[in-house]
């Protein structure tokens, strides 16, 4: 077996110990004589997995008591709609910060339900920075303020939680959840698709403050109502049980690594090493304003764009895969989520130096 270093933006690498544990427990979980995939979601074995997973997530993120944690389907994209559906609460307006293609998508979906105001946008500068907080115009009549803490495509990340000017703060944390310590109590809603830092695709975590529940738009299908999902323990219908279990294994792995604080230190080391290598060369470049650079997704260009395809090809042959940039922006991108080992980043840096020697 020769596992590669996979720099995919998502679905992305899972920690190898998680895959091994899943492999070991595949045919028979504990002594129950069946795989987790085959269990009733209401049986005691799965309920124990579900309960422990929620408790571990709460402990790792420091989720306060007055928040519900939901494990849903539909990906982060479903939350682009569920957020306005659940949070408008009699209001008609919602406020969004636009920092890249994912926040654009969130805006487009919210427009189906609300009058959307853009508090700030970095679109004119091609989404290479985060608009200065002092320049934001936050509508006090909006039901909430939404932002995307890490733009997976552009490689732009908020380094701090922005001041929400008294509005409920909503965050799409899909591509940096659990990569750094955050104060959950600053948020009304946090949501994240799992397929980057949490587990495999197919399960979506939503953390929602309790006082916001129970006021979904009229005619909201039960599945899309946070209140109903919270009351039913995310089991209004059959949940994605195996993904829930794998998410639990990823959380156990994070605990074994020393928790979020130590994962964060490792992420800082990985990102700094890669950005330093890019900045030290005039063969590679990263266009993002240094203070807005993402620790998770590192886009880069080659001085000669015609070398980008050969770069990705040769890297693949060297066991460094999925380095192509998003189809909408081109170039190259290294996604270095929690599960990417430091050795993977070091191997990429060594490959980059070697490629530059041969082609620079
Ligand atoms: C920041 C961000 N938000 C939302 C999404 C959409 O997630 P999903 O495919 O789970 O709906 C992605 C997917 O890559 C993302 O990176």
GROMACS .gro file of C-alpha atoms and ligand atoms in nm:
model
  376
    1UNK     CA    1   0.000   0.000   0.000
    2UNK     CA    2   0.129   0.347  -0.079
    3UNK     CA    3  -0.085   0.624   0.056
    4UNK     CA    4  -0.028   0.963  -0.104
    5UNK     CA    5  -0.030   1.309   0.048
    6UNK     CA    6  -0.367   1.437  -0.072
    7UNK     CA    7  -0.394   1.816  -0.095
    8UNK     CA    8  -0.761   1.804  -0.199
    9UNK     CA    9  -0.988   2.086  -0.077
   10UNK     CA   10  -1.259   1.835   0.015
   11UNK     CA   11  -1.336   1.558   0.048
   12UNK     CA   12  -0.985   1.557   0.182
   13UNK     CA   13  -0.735   1.351   0.378
   14UNK     CA   14  -0.854   1.173   0.690
   15UNK     CA   15  -0.608   1.090   0.968
   16UNK     CA   16  -0.462   0.746   0.899
   17UNK     CA   17  -0.531   0.619   1.253
   18UNK     CA   18  -0.900   0.700   1.194
   19UNK     CA   19  -0.908   0.493   0.876
   20UNK     CA   20  -0.728   0.207   1.049
   21UNK     CA   21  -0.969   0.210   1.343
   22UNK     CA   22  -1.264   0.214   1.102
   23UNK     CA   23  -1.107  -0.074   0.909
   24UNK     CA   24  -1.055  -0.270   1.228
   25UNK     CA   25  -1.416  -0.213   1.337
   26UNK     CA   26  -1.568  -0.251   0.991
   27UNK     CA   27  -1.708  -0.602   1.021
   28UNK     CA   28  -1.790  -0.601   1.388
   29UNK     CA   29  -1.823  -0.301   1.613
   30UNK     CA   30  -1.731  -0.399   1.968
   31UNK     CA   31  -1.912  -0.720   2.046
   32UNK     CA   32  -2.237  -0.638   1.873
   33UNK     CA   33  -2.179  -0.868   1.575
   34UNK     CA   34  -2.236  -0.611   1.304
   35UNK     CA   35  -2.088  -0.307   1.138
   36UNK     CA   36  -2.189   0.043   1.249
   37UNK     CA   37  -2.342   0.075   0.901
   38UNK     CA   38  -2.588  -0.202   0.979
   39UNK     CA   39  -2.710  -0.077   1.316
   40UNK     CA   40  -3.039   0.085   1.398
   41UNK     CA   41  -2.982   0.451   1.469
   42UNK     CA   42  -3.211   0.413   1.770
   43UNK     CA   43  -3.034   0.110   1.915
   44UNK     CA   44  -2.816   0.144   2.223
   45UNK     CA   45  -2.484   0.094   2.040
   46UNK     CA   46  -2.543   0.372   1.791
   47UNK     CA   47  -2.699   0.601   2.051
   48UNK     CA   48  -2.380   0.565   2.254
   49UNK     CA   49  -2.171   0.662   1.949
   50UNK     CA   50  -2.396   0.961   1.875
   51UNK     CA   51  -2.395   1.085   2.234
   52UNK     CA   52  -2.019   1.052   2.272
   53UNK     CA   53  -1.957   1.230   1.942
   54UNK     CA   54  -2.167   1.525   2.050
   55UNK     CA   55  -2.000   1.536   2.393
   56UNK     CA   56  -1.653   1.527   2.235
   57UNK     CA   57  -1.741   1.806   1.990
   58UNK     CA   58  -1.879   2.016   2.274
   59UNK     CA   59  -1.567   1.960   2.482
   60UNK     CA   60  -1.321   2.023   2.198
   61UNK     CA   61  -1.492   2.344   2.084
   62UNK     CA   62  -1.608   2.459   2.428
   63UNK     CA   63  -1.972   2.475   2.318
   64UNK     CA   64  -2.176   2.643   2.595
   65UNK     CA   65  -2.480   2.469   2.750
   66UNK     CA   66  -2.727   2.701   2.580
   67UNK     CA   67  -2.636   2.578   2.232
   68UNK     CA   68  -2.773   2.279   2.042
   69UNK     CA   69  -2.543   2.069   1.827
   70UNK     CA   70  -2.712   1.919   1.521
   71UNK     CA   71  -2.580   1.650   1.286
   72UNK     CA   72  -2.764   1.700   0.957
   73UNK     CA   73  -2.744   1.610   0.591
   74UNK     CA   74  -2.740   1.836   0.285
   75UNK     CA   75  -2.392   1.981   0.329
   76UNK     CA   76  -2.305   2.342   0.403
   77UNK     CA   77  -2.507   2.430   0.093
   78UNK     CA   78  -2.829   2.329   0.271
   79UNK     CA   79  -2.735   2.575   0.546
   80UNK     CA   80  -2.717   2.857   0.294
   81UNK     CA   81  -3.098   2.820   0.289
   82UNK     CA   82  -3.164   2.692   0.642
   83UNK     CA   83  -2.997   2.995   0.798
   84UNK     CA   84  -3.243   3.251   0.654
   85UNK     CA   85  -3.535   3.008   0.688
   86UNK     CA   86  -3.468   2.974   1.062
   87UNK     CA   87  -3.315   3.307   1.157
   88UNK     CA   88  -3.524   3.573   0.984
   89UNK     CA   89  -3.775   3.550   1.273
   90UNK     CA   90  -4.023   3.804   1.138
   91UNK     CA   91  -3.759   4.027   0.981
   92UNK     CA   92  -3.707   4.067   0.608
   93UNK     CA   93  -3.340   4.163   0.586
   94UNK     CA   94  -3.012   3.981   0.632
   95UNK     CA   95  -2.657   4.113   0.614
   96UNK     CA   96  -2.363   3.929   0.451
   97UNK     CA   97  -1.990   3.984   0.424
   98UNK     CA   98  -1.860   3.882   0.084
   99UNK     CA   99  -1.503   3.758   0.079
  100UNK     CA  100  -1.505   3.497  -0.196
  101UNK     CA  101  -1.696   3.247  -0.400
  102UNK     CA  102  -1.845   3.059  -0.103
  103UNK     CA  103  -1.988   3.371   0.058
  104UNK     CA  104  -2.123   3.464  -0.286
  105UNK     CA  105  -2.308   3.135  -0.297
  106UNK     CA  106  -2.445   3.191   0.053
  107UNK     CA  107  -2.569   3.534  -0.056
  108UNK     CA  108  -2.733   3.399  -0.372
  109UNK     CA  109  -2.928   3.139  -0.175
  110UNK     CA  110  -3.027   3.383   0.101
  111UNK     CA  111  -3.175   3.612  -0.164
  112UNK     CA  112  -3.446   3.351  -0.221
  113UNK     CA  113  -3.575   3.427   0.130
  114UNK     CA  114  -3.451   3.769   0.236
  115UNK     CA  115  -3.354   4.113   0.124
  116UNK     CA  116  -2.977   4.076   0.140
  117UNK     CA  117  -2.751   4.367   0.225
  118UNK     CA  118  -2.376   4.337   0.169
  119UNK     CA  119  -2.201   4.477   0.475
  120UNK     CA  120  -1.865   4.462   0.299
  121UNK     CA  121  -1.712   4.296  -0.005
  122UNK     CA  122  -1.361   4.241  -0.133
  123UNK     CA  123  -1.488   4.147  -0.479
  124UNK     CA  124  -1.335   4.453  -0.647
  125UNK     CA  125  -0.991   4.344  -0.532
  126UNK     CA  126  -1.060   3.994  -0.666
  127UNK     CA  127  -1.117   3.857  -0.315
  128UNK     CA  128  -0.752   3.886  -0.212
  129UNK     CA  129  -0.817   4.041   0.129
  130UNK     CA  130  -1.068   4.079   0.412
  131UNK     CA  131  -1.246   4.417   0.416
  132UNK     CA  132  -1.137   4.624   0.718
  133UNK     CA  133  -1.399   4.595   0.993
  134UNK     CA  134  -1.413   4.974   1.030
  135UNK     CA  135  -1.536   4.998   0.669
  136UNK     CA  136  -1.830   4.759   0.712
  137UNK     CA  137  -2.184   4.891   0.695
  138UNK     CA  138  -2.399   4.663   0.909
  139UNK     CA  139  -2.773   4.719   0.880
  140UNK     CA  140  -2.914   4.726   1.235
  141UNK     CA  141  -3.251   4.601   1.102
  142UNK     CA  142  -3.101   4.284   0.957
  143UNK     CA  143  -3.194   3.957   1.128
  144UNK     CA  144  -2.831   3.840   1.136
  145UNK     CA  145  -2.480   3.898   1.001
  146UNK     CA  146  -2.324   3.614   0.801
  147UNK     CA  147  -1.960   3.558   0.708
  148UNK     CA  148  -1.737   3.278   0.579
  149UNK     CA  149  -1.444   3.230   0.816
  150UNK     CA  150  -1.228   3.061   0.553
  151UNK     CA  151  -1.273   3.094   0.179
  152UNK     CA  152  -1.164   2.755   0.052
  153UNK     CA  153  -1.114   2.864  -0.310
  154UNK     CA  154  -0.941   3.200  -0.263
  155UNK     CA  155  -0.739   3.097   0.043
  156UNK     CA  156  -0.857   3.391   0.252
  157UNK     CA  157  -0.921   3.346   0.624
  158UNK     CA  158  -1.046   3.568   0.904
  159UNK     CA  159  -0.783   3.575   1.180
  160UNK     CA  160  -1.037   3.706   1.433
  161UNK     CA  161  -1.408   3.679   1.494
  162UNK     CA  162  -1.557   4.003   1.363
  163UNK     CA  163  -1.767   4.234   1.579
  164UNK     CA  164  -2.130   4.173   1.472
  165UNK     CA  165  -2.257   4.515   1.586
  166UNK     CA  166  -2.515   4.351   1.809
  167UNK     CA  167  -2.662   4.122   1.540
  168UNK     CA  168  -2.669   3.744   1.573
  169UNK     CA  169  -2.344   3.631   1.407
  170UNK     CA  170  -2.361   3.337   1.166
  171UNK     CA  171  -2.052   3.167   1.029
  172UNK     CA  172  -1.985   2.916   0.753
  173UNK     CA  173  -1.690   2.741   0.916
  174UNK     CA  174  -1.679   2.451   0.667
  175UNK     CA  175  -1.312   2.478   0.585
  176UNK     CA  176  -1.155   2.581   0.915
  177UNK     CA  177  -1.369   2.437   1.194
  178UNK     CA  178  -1.154   2.279   1.469
  179UNK     CA  179  -0.837   2.413   1.310
  180UNK     CA  180  -0.803   2.692   1.566
  181UNK     CA  181  -0.951   2.782   1.903
  182UNK     CA  182  -1.262   2.999   1.883
  183UNK     CA  183  -1.509   3.141   2.133
  184UNK     CA  184  -1.839   2.976   2.037
  185UNK     CA  185  -2.035   3.213   2.261
  186UNK     CA  186  -1.970   3.492   2.009
  187UNK     CA  187  -2.188   3.314   1.753
  188UNK     CA  188  -2.558   3.261   1.693
  189UNK     CA  189  -2.498   2.980   1.444
  190UNK     CA  190  -2.187   2.796   1.325
  191UNK     CA  191  -2.220   2.544   1.044
  192UNK     CA  192  -1.978   2.323   0.857
  193UNK     CA  193  -1.986   2.043   0.603
  194UNK     CA  194  -1.771   1.762   0.738
  195UNK     CA  195  -1.552   1.677   0.443
  196UNK     CA  196  -1.250   1.892   0.532
  197UNK     CA  197  -1.175   1.889   0.905
  198UNK     CA  198  -1.451   1.671   1.051
  199UNK     CA  199  -1.483   1.351   0.854
  200UNK     CA  200  -1.625   1.220   0.529
  201UNK     CA  201  -1.878   1.407   0.313
  202UNK     CA  202  -2.243   1.353   0.395
  203UNK     CA  203  -2.279   1.497   0.744
  204UNK     CA  204  -2.311   1.862   0.840
  205UNK     CA  205  -2.257   2.007   1.186
  206UNK     CA  206  -2.476   2.297   1.298
  207UNK     CA  207  -2.422   2.466   1.634
  208UNK     CA  208  -2.714   2.695   1.714
  209UNK     CA  209  -2.799   2.909   2.016
  210UNK     CA  210  -3.119   2.784   2.174
  211UNK     CA  211  -3.304   3.113   2.196
  212UNK     CA  212  -3.302   3.134   1.815
  213UNK     CA  213  -3.500   2.815   1.771
  214UNK     CA  214  -3.871   2.785   1.702
  215UNK     CA  215  -3.935   3.070   1.463
  216UNK     CA  216  -3.874   2.915   1.121
  217UNK     CA  217  -4.067   3.054   0.825
  218UNK     CA  218  -4.421   2.925   0.776
  219UNK     CA  219  -4.437   2.609   0.561
  220UNK     CA  220  -4.077   2.516   0.645
  221UNK     CA  221  -4.039   2.141   0.593
  222UNK     CA  222  -3.975   1.974   0.930
  223UNK     CA  223  -3.634   1.850   0.816
  224UNK     CA  224  -3.518   2.208   0.764
  225UNK     CA  225  -3.642   2.343   1.095
  226UNK     CA  226  -3.363   2.369   1.354
  227UNK     CA  227  -3.620   2.344   1.638
  228UNK     CA  228  -3.758   2.015   1.511
  229UNK     CA  229  -3.412   1.873   1.449
  230UNK     CA  230  -3.297   1.982   1.795
  231UNK     CA  231  -3.605   1.832   1.962
  232UNK     CA  232  -3.550   1.505   1.776
  233UNK     CA  233  -3.177   1.481   1.852
  234UNK     CA  234  -3.104   1.511   1.476
  235UNK     CA  235  -3.302   1.188   1.429
  236UNK     CA  236  -3.626   1.310   1.277
  237UNK     CA  237  -3.536   1.071   0.999
  238UNK     CA  238  -3.252   0.823   0.961
  239UNK     CA  239  -2.927   1.017   1.009
  240UNK     CA  240  -2.604   0.940   0.819
  241UNK     CA  241  -2.498   0.693   1.085
  242UNK     CA  242  -2.163   0.579   0.948
  243UNK     CA  243  -2.050   0.936   0.880
  244UNK     CA  244  -2.152   1.029   1.234
  245UNK     CA  245  -1.937   0.742   1.366
  246UNK     CA  246  -1.639   0.846   1.151
  247UNK     CA  247  -1.678   1.205   1.267
  248UNK     CA  248  -1.658   1.068   1.619
  249UNK     CA  249  -1.333   0.886   1.535
  250UNK     CA  250  -1.187   1.211   1.396
  251UNK     CA  251  -1.278   1.391   1.719
  252UNK     CA  252  -1.111   1.116   1.923
  253UNK     CA  253  -0.801   1.161   1.708
  254UNK     CA  254  -0.803   1.537   1.772
  255UNK     CA  255  -0.822   1.468   2.146
  256UNK     CA  256  -0.524   1.231   2.116
  257UNK     CA  257  -0.330   1.507   1.938
  258UNK     CA  258  -0.374   1.727   2.243
  259UNK     CA  259  -0.695   1.903   2.138
  260UNK     CA  260  -0.760   2.207   1.925
  261UNK     CA  261  -0.484   2.420   2.079
  262UNK     CA  262  -0.212   2.178   1.978
  263UNK     CA  263  -0.370   2.115   1.635
  264UNK     CA  264  -0.370   2.494   1.589
  265UNK     CA  265   0.001   2.517   1.667
  266UNK     CA  266   0.071   2.247   1.412
  267UNK     CA  267  -0.145   2.426   1.154
  268UNK     CA  268   0.048   2.748   1.214
  269UNK     CA  269   0.377   2.566   1.161
  270UNK     CA  270   0.257   2.397   0.841
  271UNK     CA  271   0.114   2.713   0.687
  272UNK     CA  272   0.410   2.933   0.784
  273UNK     CA  273   0.658   2.691   0.633
  274UNK     CA  274   0.465   2.676   0.306
  275UNK     CA  275   0.408   3.053   0.277
  276UNK     CA  276   0.773   3.117   0.367
  277UNK     CA  277   0.883   2.885   0.086
  278UNK     CA  278   0.652   3.061  -0.161
  279UNK     CA  279   0.762   3.408  -0.051
  280UNK     CA  280   1.131   3.318  -0.061
  281UNK     CA  281   1.112   3.236  -0.431
  282UNK     CA  282   1.022   3.452  -0.728
  283UNK     CA  283   0.920   3.137  -0.916
  284UNK     CA  284   0.611   3.086  -0.695
  285UNK     CA  285   0.368   3.347  -0.567
  286UNK     CA  286   0.061   3.377  -0.348
  287UNK     CA  287  -0.163   3.675  -0.423
  288UNK     CA  288  -0.344   3.703  -0.090
  289UNK     CA  289  -0.281   3.993   0.151
  290UNK     CA  290  -0.046   3.847   0.417
  291UNK     CA  291  -0.281   3.923   0.708
  292UNK     CA  292  -0.569   3.741   0.534
  293UNK     CA  293  -0.382   3.429   0.426
  294UNK     CA  294  -0.551   3.101   0.506
  295UNK     CA  295  -0.384   2.835   0.717
  296UNK     CA  296  -0.600   2.574   0.546
  297UNK     CA  297  -0.593   2.648   0.172
  298UNK     CA  298  -0.280   2.788   0.012
  299UNK     CA  299  -0.330   2.891  -0.351
  300UNK     CA  300  -0.018   2.962  -0.551
  301UNK     CA  301   0.084   3.047  -0.905
  302UNK     CA  302   0.397   2.975  -1.103
  303UNK     CA  303   0.583   3.260  -1.273
  304UNK     CA  304   0.515   3.081  -1.598
  305UNK     CA  305   0.153   2.969  -1.604
  306UNK     CA  306   0.236   2.709  -1.872
  307UNK     CA  307   0.435   2.518  -1.609
  308UNK     CA  308   0.139   2.474  -1.376
  309UNK     CA  309   0.003   2.165  -1.550
  310UNK     CA  310   0.342   1.991  -1.558
  311UNK     CA  311   0.386   2.090  -1.191
  312UNK     CA  312   0.061   1.919  -1.090
  313UNK     CA  313   0.144   1.618  -1.308
  314UNK     CA  314   0.496   1.568  -1.171
  315UNK     CA  315   0.377   1.628  -0.816
  316UNK     CA  316   0.115   1.356  -0.864
  317UNK     CA  317   0.386   1.117  -0.980
  318UNK     CA  318   0.577   1.204  -0.662
  319UNK     CA  319   0.277   1.113  -0.443
  320UNK     CA  320   0.155   1.472  -0.388
  321UNK     CA  321  -0.193   1.476  -0.537
  322UNK     CA  322  -0.485   1.710  -0.608
  323UNK     CA  323  -0.281   2.030  -0.620
  324UNK     CA  324  -0.483   2.187  -0.903
  325UNK     CA  325  -0.658   2.514  -0.816
  326UNK     CA  326  -1.037   2.542  -0.826
  327UNK     CA  327  -1.171   2.532  -1.182
  328UNK     CA  328  -1.303   2.889  -1.145
  329UNK     CA  329  -0.963   3.042  -1.066
  330UNK     CA  330  -0.701   2.800  -1.202
  331UNK     CA  331  -0.345   2.796  -1.069
  332UNK     CA  332  -0.249   2.558  -0.790
  333UNK     CA  333  -0.374   2.513  -0.437
  334UNK     CA  334  -0.252   2.309  -0.144
  335UNK     CA  335  -0.522   2.230   0.108
  336UNK     CA  336  -0.353   2.146   0.435
  337UNK     CA  337  -0.632   2.068   0.679
  338UNK     CA  338  -0.583   1.916   1.024
  339UNK     CA  339  -0.521   1.567   0.887
  340UNK     CA  340  -0.235   1.672   0.657
  341UNK     CA  341   0.082   1.569   0.843
  342UNK     CA  342   0.373   1.812   0.872
  343UNK     CA  343   0.569   1.560   0.665
  344UNK     CA  344   0.324   1.616   0.378
  345UNK     CA  345   0.386   1.990   0.377
  346UNK     CA  346   0.761   1.932   0.399
  347UNK     CA  347   0.743   1.692   0.106
  348UNK     CA  348   0.555   1.952  -0.098
  349UNK     CA  349   0.810   2.223  -0.013
  350UNK     CA  350   1.097   1.993  -0.114
  351UNK     CA  351   0.918   1.908  -0.438
  352UNK     CA  352   0.863   2.277  -0.512
  353UNK     CA  353   1.231   2.355  -0.462
  354UNK     CA  354   1.330   2.066  -0.685
  355UNK     CA  355   1.081   2.167  -0.957
  356UNK     CA  356   1.212   2.524  -0.947
  357UNK     CA  357   1.571   2.400  -0.980
  358UNK     CA  358   1.473   2.203  -1.289
  359UNK     CA  359   1.245   2.460  -1.453
  360UNK     CA  360   1.326   2.798  -1.297
  361LIG     C1  361  -1.647   2.742   0.275
  361LIG     C2  362  -1.740   2.644   0.211
  361LIG     N1  363  -1.873   2.659   0.227
  361LIG     C3  364  -1.961   2.575   0.172
  361LIG     C4  365  -1.919   2.469   0.094
  361LIG     C5  366  -2.022   2.377   0.034
  361LIG     O1  367  -2.023   2.262   0.109
  361LIG     P1  368  -2.111   2.133   0.071
  361LIG     O2  369  -2.053   2.079  -0.055
  361LIG     O3  370  -2.094   2.048   0.191
  361LIG     O4  371  -2.251   2.179   0.052
  361LIG     C6  372  -1.783   2.447   0.076
  361LIG     C7  373  -1.737   2.330  -0.005
  361LIG     O5  374  -1.623   2.316  -0.039
  361LIG     C8  375  -1.692   2.537   0.135
  361LIG     O6  376  -1.560   2.521   0.117
   0.00000   0.00000   0.00000
